[in-house]
PDB file of C-alpha atoms in Angstrom:
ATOM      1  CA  UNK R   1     102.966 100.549  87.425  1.00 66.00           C
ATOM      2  CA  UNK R   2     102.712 104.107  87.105  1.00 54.00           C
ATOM      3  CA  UNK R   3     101.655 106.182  90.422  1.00 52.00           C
ATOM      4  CA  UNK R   4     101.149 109.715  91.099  1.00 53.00           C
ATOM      5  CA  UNK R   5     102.143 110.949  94.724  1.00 43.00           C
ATOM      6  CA  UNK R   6      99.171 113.109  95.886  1.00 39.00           C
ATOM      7  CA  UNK R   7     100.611 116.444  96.760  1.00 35.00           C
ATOM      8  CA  UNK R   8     102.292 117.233  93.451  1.00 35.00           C
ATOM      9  CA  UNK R   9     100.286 114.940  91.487  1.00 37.00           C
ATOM     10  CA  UNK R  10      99.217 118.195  89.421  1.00 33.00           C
ATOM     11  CA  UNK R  11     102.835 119.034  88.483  1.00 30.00           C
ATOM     12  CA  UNK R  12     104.040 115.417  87.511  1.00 30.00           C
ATOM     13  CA  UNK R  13     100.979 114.433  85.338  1.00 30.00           C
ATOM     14  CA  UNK R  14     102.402 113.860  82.217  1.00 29.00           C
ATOM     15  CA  UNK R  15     102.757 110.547  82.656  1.00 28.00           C
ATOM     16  CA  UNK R  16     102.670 108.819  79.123  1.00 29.00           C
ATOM     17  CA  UNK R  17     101.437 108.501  75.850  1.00 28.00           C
ATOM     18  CA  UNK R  18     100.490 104.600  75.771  1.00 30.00           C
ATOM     19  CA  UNK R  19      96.334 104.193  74.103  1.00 29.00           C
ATOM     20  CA  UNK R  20      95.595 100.645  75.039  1.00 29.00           C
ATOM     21  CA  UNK R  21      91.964  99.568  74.990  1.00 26.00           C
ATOM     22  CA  UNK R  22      92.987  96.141  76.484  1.00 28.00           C
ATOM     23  CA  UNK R  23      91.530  95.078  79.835  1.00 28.00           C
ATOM     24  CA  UNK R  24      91.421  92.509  82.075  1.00 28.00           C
ATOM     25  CA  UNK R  25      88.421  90.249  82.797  1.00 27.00           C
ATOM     26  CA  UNK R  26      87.430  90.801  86.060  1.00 30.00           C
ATOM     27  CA  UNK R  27      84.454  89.233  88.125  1.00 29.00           C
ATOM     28  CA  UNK R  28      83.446  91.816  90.708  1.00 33.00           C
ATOM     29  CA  UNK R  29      83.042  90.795  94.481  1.00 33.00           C
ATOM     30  CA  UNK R  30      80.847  92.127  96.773  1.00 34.00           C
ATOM     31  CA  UNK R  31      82.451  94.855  99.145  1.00 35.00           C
ATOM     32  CA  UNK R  32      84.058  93.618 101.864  1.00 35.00           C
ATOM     33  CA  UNK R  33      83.511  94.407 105.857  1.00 32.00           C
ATOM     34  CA  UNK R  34      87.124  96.412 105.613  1.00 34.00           C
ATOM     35  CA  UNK R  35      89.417  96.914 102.702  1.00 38.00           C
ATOM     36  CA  UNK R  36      92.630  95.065 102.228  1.00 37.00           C
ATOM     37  CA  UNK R  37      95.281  98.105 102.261  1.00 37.00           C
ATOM     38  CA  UNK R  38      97.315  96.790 105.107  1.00 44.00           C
ATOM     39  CA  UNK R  39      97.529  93.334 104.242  1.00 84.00           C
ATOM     40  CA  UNK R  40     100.331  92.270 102.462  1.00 95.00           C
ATOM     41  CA  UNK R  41     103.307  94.544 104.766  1.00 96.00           C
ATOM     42  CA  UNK R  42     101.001  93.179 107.794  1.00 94.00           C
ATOM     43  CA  UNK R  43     102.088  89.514 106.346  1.00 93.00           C
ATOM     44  CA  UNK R  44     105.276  90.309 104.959  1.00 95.00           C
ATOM     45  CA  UNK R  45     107.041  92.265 108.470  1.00 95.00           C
ATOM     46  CA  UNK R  46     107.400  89.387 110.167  1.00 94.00           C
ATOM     47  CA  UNK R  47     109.525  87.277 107.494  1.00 96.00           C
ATOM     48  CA  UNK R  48     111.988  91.209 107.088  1.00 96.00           C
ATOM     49  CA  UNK R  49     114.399  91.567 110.185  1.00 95.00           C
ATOM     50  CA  UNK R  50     113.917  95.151 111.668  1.00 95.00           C
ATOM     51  CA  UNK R  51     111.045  95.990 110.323  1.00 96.00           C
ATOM     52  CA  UNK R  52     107.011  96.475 110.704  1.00 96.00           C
ATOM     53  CA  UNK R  53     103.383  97.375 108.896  1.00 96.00           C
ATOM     54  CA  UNK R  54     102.736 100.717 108.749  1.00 95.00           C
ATOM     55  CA  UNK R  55      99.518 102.508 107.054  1.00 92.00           C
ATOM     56  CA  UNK R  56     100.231 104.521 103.747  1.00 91.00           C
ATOM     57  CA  UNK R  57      99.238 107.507 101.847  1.00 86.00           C
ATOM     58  CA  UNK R  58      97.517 106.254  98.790  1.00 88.00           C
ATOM     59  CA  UNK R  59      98.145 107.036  95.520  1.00 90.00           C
ATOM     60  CA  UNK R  60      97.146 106.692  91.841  1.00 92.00           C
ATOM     61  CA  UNK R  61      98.178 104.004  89.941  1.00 92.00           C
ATOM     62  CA  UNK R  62      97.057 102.041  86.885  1.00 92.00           C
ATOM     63  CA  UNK R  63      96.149  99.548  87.766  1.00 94.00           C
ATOM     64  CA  UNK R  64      94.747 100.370  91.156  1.00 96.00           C
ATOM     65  CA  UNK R  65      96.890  99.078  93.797  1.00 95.00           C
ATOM     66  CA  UNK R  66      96.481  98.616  97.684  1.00 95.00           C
ATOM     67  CA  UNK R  67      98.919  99.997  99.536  1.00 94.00           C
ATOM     68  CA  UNK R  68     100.884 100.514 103.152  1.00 95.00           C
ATOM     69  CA  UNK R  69     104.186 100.857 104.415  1.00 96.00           C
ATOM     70  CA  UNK R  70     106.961  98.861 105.731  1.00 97.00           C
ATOM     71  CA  UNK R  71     109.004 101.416 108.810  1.00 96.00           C
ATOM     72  CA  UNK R  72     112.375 100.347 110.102  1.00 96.00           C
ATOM     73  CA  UNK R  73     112.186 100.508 113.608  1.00 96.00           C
ATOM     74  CA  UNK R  74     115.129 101.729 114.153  1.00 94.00           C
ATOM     75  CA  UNK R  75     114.680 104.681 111.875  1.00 93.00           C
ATOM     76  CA  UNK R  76     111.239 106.017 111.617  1.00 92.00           C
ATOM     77  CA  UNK R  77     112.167 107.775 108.422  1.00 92.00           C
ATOM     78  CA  UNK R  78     113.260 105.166 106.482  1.00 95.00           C
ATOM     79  CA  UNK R  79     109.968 103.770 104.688  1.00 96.00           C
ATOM     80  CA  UNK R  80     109.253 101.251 101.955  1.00 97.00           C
ATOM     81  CA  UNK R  81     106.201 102.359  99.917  1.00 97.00           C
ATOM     82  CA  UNK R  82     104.418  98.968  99.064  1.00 97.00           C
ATOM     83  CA  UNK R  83     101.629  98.810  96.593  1.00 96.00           C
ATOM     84  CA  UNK R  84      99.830  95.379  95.583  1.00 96.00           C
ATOM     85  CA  UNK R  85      98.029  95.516  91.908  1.00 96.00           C
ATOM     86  CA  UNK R  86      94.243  94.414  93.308  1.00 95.00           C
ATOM     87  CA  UNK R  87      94.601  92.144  89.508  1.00 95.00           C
ATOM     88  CA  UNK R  88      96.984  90.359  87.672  1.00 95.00           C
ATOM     89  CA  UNK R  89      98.318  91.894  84.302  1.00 95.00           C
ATOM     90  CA  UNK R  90      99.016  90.016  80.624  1.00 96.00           C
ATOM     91  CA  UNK R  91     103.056  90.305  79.595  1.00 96.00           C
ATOM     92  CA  UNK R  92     101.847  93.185  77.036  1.00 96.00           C
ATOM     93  CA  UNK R  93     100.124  95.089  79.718  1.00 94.00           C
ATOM     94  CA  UNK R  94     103.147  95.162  82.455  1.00 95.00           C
ATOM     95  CA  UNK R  95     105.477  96.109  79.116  1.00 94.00           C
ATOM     96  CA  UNK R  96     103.240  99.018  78.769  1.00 91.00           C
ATOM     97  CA  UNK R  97     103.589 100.120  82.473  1.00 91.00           C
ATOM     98  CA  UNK R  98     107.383 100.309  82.077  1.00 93.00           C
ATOM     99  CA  UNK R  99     107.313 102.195  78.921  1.00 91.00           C
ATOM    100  CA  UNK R 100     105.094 104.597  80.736  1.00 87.00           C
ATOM    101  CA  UNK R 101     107.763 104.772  83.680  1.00 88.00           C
ATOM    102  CA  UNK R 102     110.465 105.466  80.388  1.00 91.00           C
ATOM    103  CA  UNK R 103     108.237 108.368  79.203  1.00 87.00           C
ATOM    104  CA  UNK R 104     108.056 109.671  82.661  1.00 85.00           C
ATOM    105  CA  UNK R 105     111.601 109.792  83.923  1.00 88.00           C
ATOM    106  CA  UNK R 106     112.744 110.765  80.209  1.00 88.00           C
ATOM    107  CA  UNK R 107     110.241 114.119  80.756  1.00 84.00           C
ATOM    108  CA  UNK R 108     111.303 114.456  84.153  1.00 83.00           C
ATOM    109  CA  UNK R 109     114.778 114.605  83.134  1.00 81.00           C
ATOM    110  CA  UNK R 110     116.386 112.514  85.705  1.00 82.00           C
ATOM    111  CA  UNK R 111     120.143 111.734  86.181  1.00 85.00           C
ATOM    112  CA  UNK R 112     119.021 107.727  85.605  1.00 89.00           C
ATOM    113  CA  UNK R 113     117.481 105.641  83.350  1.00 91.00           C
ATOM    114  CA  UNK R 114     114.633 102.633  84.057  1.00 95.00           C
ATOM    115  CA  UNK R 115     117.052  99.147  84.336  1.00 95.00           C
ATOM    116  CA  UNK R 116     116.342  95.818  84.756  1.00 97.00           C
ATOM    117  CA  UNK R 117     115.087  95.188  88.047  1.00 97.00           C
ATOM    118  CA  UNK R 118     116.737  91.954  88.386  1.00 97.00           C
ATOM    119  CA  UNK R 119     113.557  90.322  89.623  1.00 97.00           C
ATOM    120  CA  UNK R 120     111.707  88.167  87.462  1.00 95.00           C
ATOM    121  CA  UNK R 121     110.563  88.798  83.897  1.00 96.00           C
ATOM    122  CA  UNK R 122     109.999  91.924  82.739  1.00 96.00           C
ATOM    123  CA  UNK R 123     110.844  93.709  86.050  1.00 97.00           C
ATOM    124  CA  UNK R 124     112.442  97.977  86.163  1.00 97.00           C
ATOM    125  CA  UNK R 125     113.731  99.973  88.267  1.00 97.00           C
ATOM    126  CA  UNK R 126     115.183 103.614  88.629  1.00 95.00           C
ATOM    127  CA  UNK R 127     117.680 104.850  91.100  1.00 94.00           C
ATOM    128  CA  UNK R 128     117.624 108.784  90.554  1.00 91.00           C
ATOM    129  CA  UNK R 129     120.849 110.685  92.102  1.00 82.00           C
ATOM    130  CA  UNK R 130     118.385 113.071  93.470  1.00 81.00           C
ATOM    131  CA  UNK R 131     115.454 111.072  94.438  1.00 88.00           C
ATOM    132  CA  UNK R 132     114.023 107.866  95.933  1.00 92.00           C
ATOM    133  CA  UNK R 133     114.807 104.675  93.933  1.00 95.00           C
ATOM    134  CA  UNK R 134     111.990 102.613  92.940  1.00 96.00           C
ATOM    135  CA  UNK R 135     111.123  98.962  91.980  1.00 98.00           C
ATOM    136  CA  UNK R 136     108.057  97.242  90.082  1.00 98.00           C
ATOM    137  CA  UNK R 137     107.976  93.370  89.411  1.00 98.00           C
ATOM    138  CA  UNK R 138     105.526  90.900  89.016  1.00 97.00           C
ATOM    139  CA  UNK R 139     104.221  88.008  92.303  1.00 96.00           C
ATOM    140  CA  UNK R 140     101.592  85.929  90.879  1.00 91.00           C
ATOM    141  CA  UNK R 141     101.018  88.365  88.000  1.00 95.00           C
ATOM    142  CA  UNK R 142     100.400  91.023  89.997  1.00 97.00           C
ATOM    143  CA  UNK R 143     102.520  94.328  89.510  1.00 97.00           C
ATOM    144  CA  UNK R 144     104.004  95.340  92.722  1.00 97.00           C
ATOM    145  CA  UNK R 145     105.620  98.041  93.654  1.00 97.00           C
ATOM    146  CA  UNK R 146     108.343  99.182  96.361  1.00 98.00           C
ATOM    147  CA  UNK R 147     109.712 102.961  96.993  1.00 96.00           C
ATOM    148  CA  UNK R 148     111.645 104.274  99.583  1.00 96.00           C
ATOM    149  CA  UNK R 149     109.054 106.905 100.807  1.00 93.00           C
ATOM    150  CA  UNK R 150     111.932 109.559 101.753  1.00 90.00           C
ATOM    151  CA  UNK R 151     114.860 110.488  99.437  1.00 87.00           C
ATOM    152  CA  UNK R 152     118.221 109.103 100.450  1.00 83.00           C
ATOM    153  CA  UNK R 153     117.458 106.597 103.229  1.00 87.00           C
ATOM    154  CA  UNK R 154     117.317 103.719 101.642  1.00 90.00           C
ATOM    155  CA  UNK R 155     119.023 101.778  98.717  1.00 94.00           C
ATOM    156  CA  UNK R 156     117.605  99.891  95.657  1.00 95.00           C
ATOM    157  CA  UNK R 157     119.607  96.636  96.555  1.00 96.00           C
ATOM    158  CA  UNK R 158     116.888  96.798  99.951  1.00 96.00           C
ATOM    159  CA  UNK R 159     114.558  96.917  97.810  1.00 97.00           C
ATOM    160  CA  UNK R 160     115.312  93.785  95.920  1.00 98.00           C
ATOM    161  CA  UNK R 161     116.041  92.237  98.776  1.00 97.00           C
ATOM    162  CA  UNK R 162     111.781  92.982  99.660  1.00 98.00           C
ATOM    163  CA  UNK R 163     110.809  92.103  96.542  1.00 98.00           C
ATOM    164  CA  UNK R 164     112.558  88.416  96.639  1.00 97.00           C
ATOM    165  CA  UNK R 165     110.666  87.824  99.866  1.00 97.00           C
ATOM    166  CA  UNK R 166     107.042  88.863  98.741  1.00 97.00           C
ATOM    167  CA  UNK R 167     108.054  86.454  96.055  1.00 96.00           C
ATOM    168  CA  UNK R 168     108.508  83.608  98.218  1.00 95.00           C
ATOM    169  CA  UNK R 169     106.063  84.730 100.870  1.00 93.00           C
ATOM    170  CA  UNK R 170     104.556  81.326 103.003  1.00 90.00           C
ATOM    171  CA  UNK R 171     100.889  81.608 101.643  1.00 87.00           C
ATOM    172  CA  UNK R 172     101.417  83.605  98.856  1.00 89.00           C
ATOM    173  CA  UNK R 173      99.998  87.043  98.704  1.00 93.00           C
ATOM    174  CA  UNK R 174      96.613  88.130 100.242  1.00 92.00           C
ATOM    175  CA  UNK R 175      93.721  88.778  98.179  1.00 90.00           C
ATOM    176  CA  UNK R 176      92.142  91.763  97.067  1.00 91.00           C
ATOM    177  CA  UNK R 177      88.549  91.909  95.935  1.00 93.00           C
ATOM    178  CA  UNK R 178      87.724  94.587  92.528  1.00 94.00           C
ATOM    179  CA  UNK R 179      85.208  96.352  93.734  1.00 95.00           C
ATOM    180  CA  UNK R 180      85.737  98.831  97.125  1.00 94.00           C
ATOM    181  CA  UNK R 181      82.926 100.776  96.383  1.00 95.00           C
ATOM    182  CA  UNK R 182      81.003 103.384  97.843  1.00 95.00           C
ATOM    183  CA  UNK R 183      77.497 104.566  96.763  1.00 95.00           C
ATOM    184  CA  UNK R 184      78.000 108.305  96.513  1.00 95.00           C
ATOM    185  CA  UNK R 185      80.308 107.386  93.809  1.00 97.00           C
ATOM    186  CA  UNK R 186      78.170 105.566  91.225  1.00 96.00           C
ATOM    187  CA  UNK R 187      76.691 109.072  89.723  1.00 96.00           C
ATOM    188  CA  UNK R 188      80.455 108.860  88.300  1.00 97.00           C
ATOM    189  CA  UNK R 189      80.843 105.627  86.738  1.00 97.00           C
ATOM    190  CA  UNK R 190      79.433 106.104  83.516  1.00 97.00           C
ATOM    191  CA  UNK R 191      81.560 109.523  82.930  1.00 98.00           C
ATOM    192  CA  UNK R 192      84.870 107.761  84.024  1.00 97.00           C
ATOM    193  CA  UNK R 193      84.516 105.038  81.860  1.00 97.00           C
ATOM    194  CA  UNK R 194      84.003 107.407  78.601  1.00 97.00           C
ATOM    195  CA  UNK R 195      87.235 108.807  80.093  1.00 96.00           C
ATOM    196  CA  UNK R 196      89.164 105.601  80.212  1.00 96.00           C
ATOM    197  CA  UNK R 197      87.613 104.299  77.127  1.00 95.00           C
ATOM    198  CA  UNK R 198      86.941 100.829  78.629  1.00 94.00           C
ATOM    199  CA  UNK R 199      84.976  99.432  81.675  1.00 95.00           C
ATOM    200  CA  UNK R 200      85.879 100.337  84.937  1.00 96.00           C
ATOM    201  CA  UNK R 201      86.405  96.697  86.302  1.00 95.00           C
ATOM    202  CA  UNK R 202      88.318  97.685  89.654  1.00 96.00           C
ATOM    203  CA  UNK R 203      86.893 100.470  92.077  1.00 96.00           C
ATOM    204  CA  UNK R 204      89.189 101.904  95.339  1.00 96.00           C
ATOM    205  CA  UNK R 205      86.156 104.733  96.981  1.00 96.00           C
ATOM    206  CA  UNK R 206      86.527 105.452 100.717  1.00 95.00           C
ATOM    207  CA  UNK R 207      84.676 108.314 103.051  1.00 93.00           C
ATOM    208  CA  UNK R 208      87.620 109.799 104.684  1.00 88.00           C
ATOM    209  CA  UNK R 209      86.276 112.127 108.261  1.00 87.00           C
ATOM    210  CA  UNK R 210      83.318 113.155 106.253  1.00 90.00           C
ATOM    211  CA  UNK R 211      85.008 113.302 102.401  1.00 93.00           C
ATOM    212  CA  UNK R 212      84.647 111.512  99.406  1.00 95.00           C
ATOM    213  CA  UNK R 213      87.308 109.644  97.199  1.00 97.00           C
ATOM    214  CA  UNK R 214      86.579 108.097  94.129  1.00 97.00           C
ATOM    215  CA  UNK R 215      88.472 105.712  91.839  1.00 97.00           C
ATOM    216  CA  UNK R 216      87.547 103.635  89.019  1.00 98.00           C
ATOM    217  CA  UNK R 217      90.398 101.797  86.652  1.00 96.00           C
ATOM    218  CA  UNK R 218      91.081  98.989  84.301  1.00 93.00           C
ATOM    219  CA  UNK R 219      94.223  96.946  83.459  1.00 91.00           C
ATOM    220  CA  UNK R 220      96.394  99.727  82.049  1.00 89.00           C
ATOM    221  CA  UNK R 221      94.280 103.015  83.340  1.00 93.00           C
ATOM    222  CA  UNK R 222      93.048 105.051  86.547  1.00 95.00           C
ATOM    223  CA  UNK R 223      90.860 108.188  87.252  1.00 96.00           C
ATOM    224  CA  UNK R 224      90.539 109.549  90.978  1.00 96.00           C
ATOM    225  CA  UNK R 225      88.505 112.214  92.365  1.00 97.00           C
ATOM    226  CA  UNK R 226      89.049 113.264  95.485  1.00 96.00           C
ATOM    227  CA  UNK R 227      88.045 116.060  98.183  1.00 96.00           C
ATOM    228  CA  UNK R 228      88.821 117.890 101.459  1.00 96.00           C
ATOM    229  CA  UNK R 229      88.517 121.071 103.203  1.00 95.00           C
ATOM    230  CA  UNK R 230      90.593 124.295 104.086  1.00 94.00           C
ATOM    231  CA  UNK R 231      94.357 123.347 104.590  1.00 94.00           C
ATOM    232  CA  UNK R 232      93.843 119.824 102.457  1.00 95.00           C
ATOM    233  CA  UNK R 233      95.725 118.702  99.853  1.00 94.00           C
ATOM    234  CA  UNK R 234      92.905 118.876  97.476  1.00 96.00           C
ATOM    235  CA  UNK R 235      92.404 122.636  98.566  1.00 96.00           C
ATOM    236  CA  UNK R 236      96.771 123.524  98.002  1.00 96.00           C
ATOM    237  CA  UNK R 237      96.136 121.796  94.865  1.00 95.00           C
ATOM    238  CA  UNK R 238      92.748 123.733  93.794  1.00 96.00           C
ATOM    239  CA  UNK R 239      95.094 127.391  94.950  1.00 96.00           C
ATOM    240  CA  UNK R 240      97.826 125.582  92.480  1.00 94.00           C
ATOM    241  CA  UNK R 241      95.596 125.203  89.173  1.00 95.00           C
ATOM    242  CA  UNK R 242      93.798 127.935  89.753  1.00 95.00           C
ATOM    243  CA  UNK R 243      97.031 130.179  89.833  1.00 92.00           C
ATOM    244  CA  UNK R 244      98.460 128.510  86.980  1.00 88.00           C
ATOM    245  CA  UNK R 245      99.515 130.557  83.907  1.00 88.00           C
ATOM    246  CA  UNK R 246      98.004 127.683  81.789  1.00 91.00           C
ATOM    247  CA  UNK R 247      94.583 127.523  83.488  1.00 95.00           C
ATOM    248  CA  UNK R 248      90.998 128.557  82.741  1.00 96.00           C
ATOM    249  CA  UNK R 249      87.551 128.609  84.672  1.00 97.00           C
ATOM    250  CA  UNK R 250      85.275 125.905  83.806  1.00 97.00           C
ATOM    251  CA  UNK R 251      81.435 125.362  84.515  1.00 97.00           C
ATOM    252  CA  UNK R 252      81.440 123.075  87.792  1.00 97.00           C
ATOM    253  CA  UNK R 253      81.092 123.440  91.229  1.00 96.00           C
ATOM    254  CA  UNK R 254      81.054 127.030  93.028  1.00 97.00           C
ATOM    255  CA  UNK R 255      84.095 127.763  91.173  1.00 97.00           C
ATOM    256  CA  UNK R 256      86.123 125.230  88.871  1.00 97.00           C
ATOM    257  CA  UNK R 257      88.861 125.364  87.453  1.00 97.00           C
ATOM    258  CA  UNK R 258      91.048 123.242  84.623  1.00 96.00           C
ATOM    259  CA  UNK R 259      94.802 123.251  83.387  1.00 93.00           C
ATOM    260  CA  UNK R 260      95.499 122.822  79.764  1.00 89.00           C
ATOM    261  CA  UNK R 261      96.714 119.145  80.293  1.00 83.00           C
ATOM    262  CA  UNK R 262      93.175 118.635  81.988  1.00 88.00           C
ATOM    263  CA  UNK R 263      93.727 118.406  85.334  1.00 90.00           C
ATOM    264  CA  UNK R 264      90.925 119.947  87.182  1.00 96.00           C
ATOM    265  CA  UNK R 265      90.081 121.432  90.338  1.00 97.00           C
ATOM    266  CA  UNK R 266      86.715 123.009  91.928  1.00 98.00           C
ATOM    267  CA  UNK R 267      85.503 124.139  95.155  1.00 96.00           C
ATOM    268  CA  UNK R 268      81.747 123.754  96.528  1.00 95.00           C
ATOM    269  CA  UNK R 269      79.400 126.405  97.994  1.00 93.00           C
ATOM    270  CA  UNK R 270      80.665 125.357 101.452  1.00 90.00           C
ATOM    271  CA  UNK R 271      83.947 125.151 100.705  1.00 90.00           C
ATOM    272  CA  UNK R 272      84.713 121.469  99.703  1.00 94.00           C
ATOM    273  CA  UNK R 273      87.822 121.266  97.332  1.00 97.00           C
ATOM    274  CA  UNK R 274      87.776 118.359  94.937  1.00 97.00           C
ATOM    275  CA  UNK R 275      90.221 117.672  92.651  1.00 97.00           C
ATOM    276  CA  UNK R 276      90.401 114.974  89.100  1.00 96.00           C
ATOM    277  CA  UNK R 277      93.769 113.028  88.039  1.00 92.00           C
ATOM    278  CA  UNK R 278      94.068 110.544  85.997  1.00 93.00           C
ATOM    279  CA  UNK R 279      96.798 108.391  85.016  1.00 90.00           C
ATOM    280  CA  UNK R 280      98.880 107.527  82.408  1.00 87.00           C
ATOM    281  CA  UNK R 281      99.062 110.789  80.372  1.00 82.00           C
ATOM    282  CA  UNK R 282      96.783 110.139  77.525  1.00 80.00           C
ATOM    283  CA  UNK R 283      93.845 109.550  79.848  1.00 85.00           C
ATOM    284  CA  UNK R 284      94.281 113.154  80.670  1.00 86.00           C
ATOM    285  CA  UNK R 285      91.364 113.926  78.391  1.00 91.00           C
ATOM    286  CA  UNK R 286      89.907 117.795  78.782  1.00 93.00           C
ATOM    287  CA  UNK R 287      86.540 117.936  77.830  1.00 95.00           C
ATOM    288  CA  UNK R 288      85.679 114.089  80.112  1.00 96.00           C
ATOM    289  CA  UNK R 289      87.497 115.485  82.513  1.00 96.00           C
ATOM    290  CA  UNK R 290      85.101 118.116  82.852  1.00 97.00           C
ATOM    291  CA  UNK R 291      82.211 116.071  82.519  1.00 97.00           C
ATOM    292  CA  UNK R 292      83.234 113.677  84.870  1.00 97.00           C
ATOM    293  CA  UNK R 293      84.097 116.474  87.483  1.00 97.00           C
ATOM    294  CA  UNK R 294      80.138 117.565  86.215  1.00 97.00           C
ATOM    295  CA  UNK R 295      78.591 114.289  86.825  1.00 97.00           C
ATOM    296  CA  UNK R 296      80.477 113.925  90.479  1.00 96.00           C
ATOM    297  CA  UNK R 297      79.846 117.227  91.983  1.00 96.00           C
ATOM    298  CA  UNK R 298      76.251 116.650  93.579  1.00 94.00           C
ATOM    299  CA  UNK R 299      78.197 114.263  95.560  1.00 93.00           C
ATOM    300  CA  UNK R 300      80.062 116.758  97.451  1.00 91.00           C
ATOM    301  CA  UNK R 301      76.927 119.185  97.763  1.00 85.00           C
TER     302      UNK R 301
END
């Protein structure tokens, strides 16, 4: 289940080359009262000796995932990642997530390989010498992933041990509806469907202190869009692509601009930063990129 960590999610993009059009039939709910984010580490703490449920920074994966944190409470620093697939994947689809984690860590050129994760069918997982080890398997059919949010304070044999309890979890895991929509967002849909070349059957929007994020994905692909003002991650990131050597202006917002890979970032009139990724690689599509950033922008007006 590849994921993209917000901050340098414009230097790690090149995710993949898988081009599935497959998808997963999905019956839209209606939105709920509160979104599910914190659900499953709010279940699962109490079955894990030392530990408790903890919010998350959320990030891009395909499929869209809900996520939160699990905190040792002894050691504040040492954090479990958790994300929960909001669908179940086919056997073909969660063999073309873990190719996409191959590509990555082969481009990234780390000192490990993906391995068998050791639990269930199917499962990886990567233990870099100079990074935070990482886990995906499968509870019900849902991917599920679990990284240690800070490099060296945890081990991969923790994570395991996680993983075989959200396996056997009393109750099973909670459930997660499609669609978390908002309304500002739907001006988007049809451009970020062209760009994932299928139908957006899972959304994850939320109006964050006044901005906007946007997210529409299928079984096997993702597209965010996301904003925030001076000193935001969306605004380091717009300073980033707009410095890049490999950048040019395009037509959107106040000033917008796009890397050669297709990320792309813009800024409003009153100085809203907004910023496009998509994941795995091959969504990273230049000229729908654009036009999706096009069709979004009155949003953030």
């Amino acid at each position: 289940m590849r994921r993209i960590t917000a901050a340098v999610a414009v230097v790690l993009l090149g995710l993949s080359a898988c081009d599935s059009h497959t998808t997963s039939q999905v019956v839209p709910t209606p939105k709920p009262t509160s979104t599910a984010t914190g659900d499953l580490c709010e279940r699962l703490a109490p079955h894990l000796t030392g530990w408790k449920a903890a919010e998350a920074e959320s990030r891009l994966t395909a499929p869209l995932a809900d996520d939160c944190s699990l905190v040792d409470t002894t050691q504040e620093l040492h954090r479990v990642w958790v994300a929960l697939s909001a669908i179940p994947v086919t056997d073909a689809q969660f063999a073309q997530s873990r190719q996409s984690d191959v590509d990555w860590v082969t481009g990234m050129q780390y000192a490990a390989k993906v391995v068998d994760g050791e639990v269930g069918p199917g499962s990886w997982a990567v233990d870099p010498a100079a990074a935070a080890p990482w886990l995906v398997f499968r509870a019900g059919k849902r991917p599920v992933e679990l990284r240690m949010e800070n490099d060296g304070s945890g081990t991969l044999d923790e994570l395991r041990s996680i993983a075989e309890t959200i396996i056997a979890l009393p109750g099973g895991l909670p459930a997660a509806p499609a669609i978390i929509g908002q309304p500002e967002c739907a001006r988007g849909t049809v451009a970020a469907e062209r760009l994932l070349g299928e139908k957006a059957v899972l959304r994850r929007d939320a109006l964050t202190d006044g901005y906007l994020r946007c997210q529409w994905g299928s079984a096997t692909r993702s597209v965010v869009v996301r904003s925030g003002g001076l000193g935001s991650d969306p605004a380091l990131d717009f300073g980033y692509v707009k410095g890049g050597f490999k950048s040019h202006r395009v037509d959107v917002g106040a000033e917008g601009w796009q890397q050669t890979d297709g990320e792309v970032a813009f800024r409003t009139a009153k100085d809203a930063y907004i910023e496009l990724m998509a994941t795995p690689g091959s969504t990273l599509r230049p000229g729908l990129l654009v036009a999706l950033a096009q069709a979004i922008a009155p949003a953030y007006e």
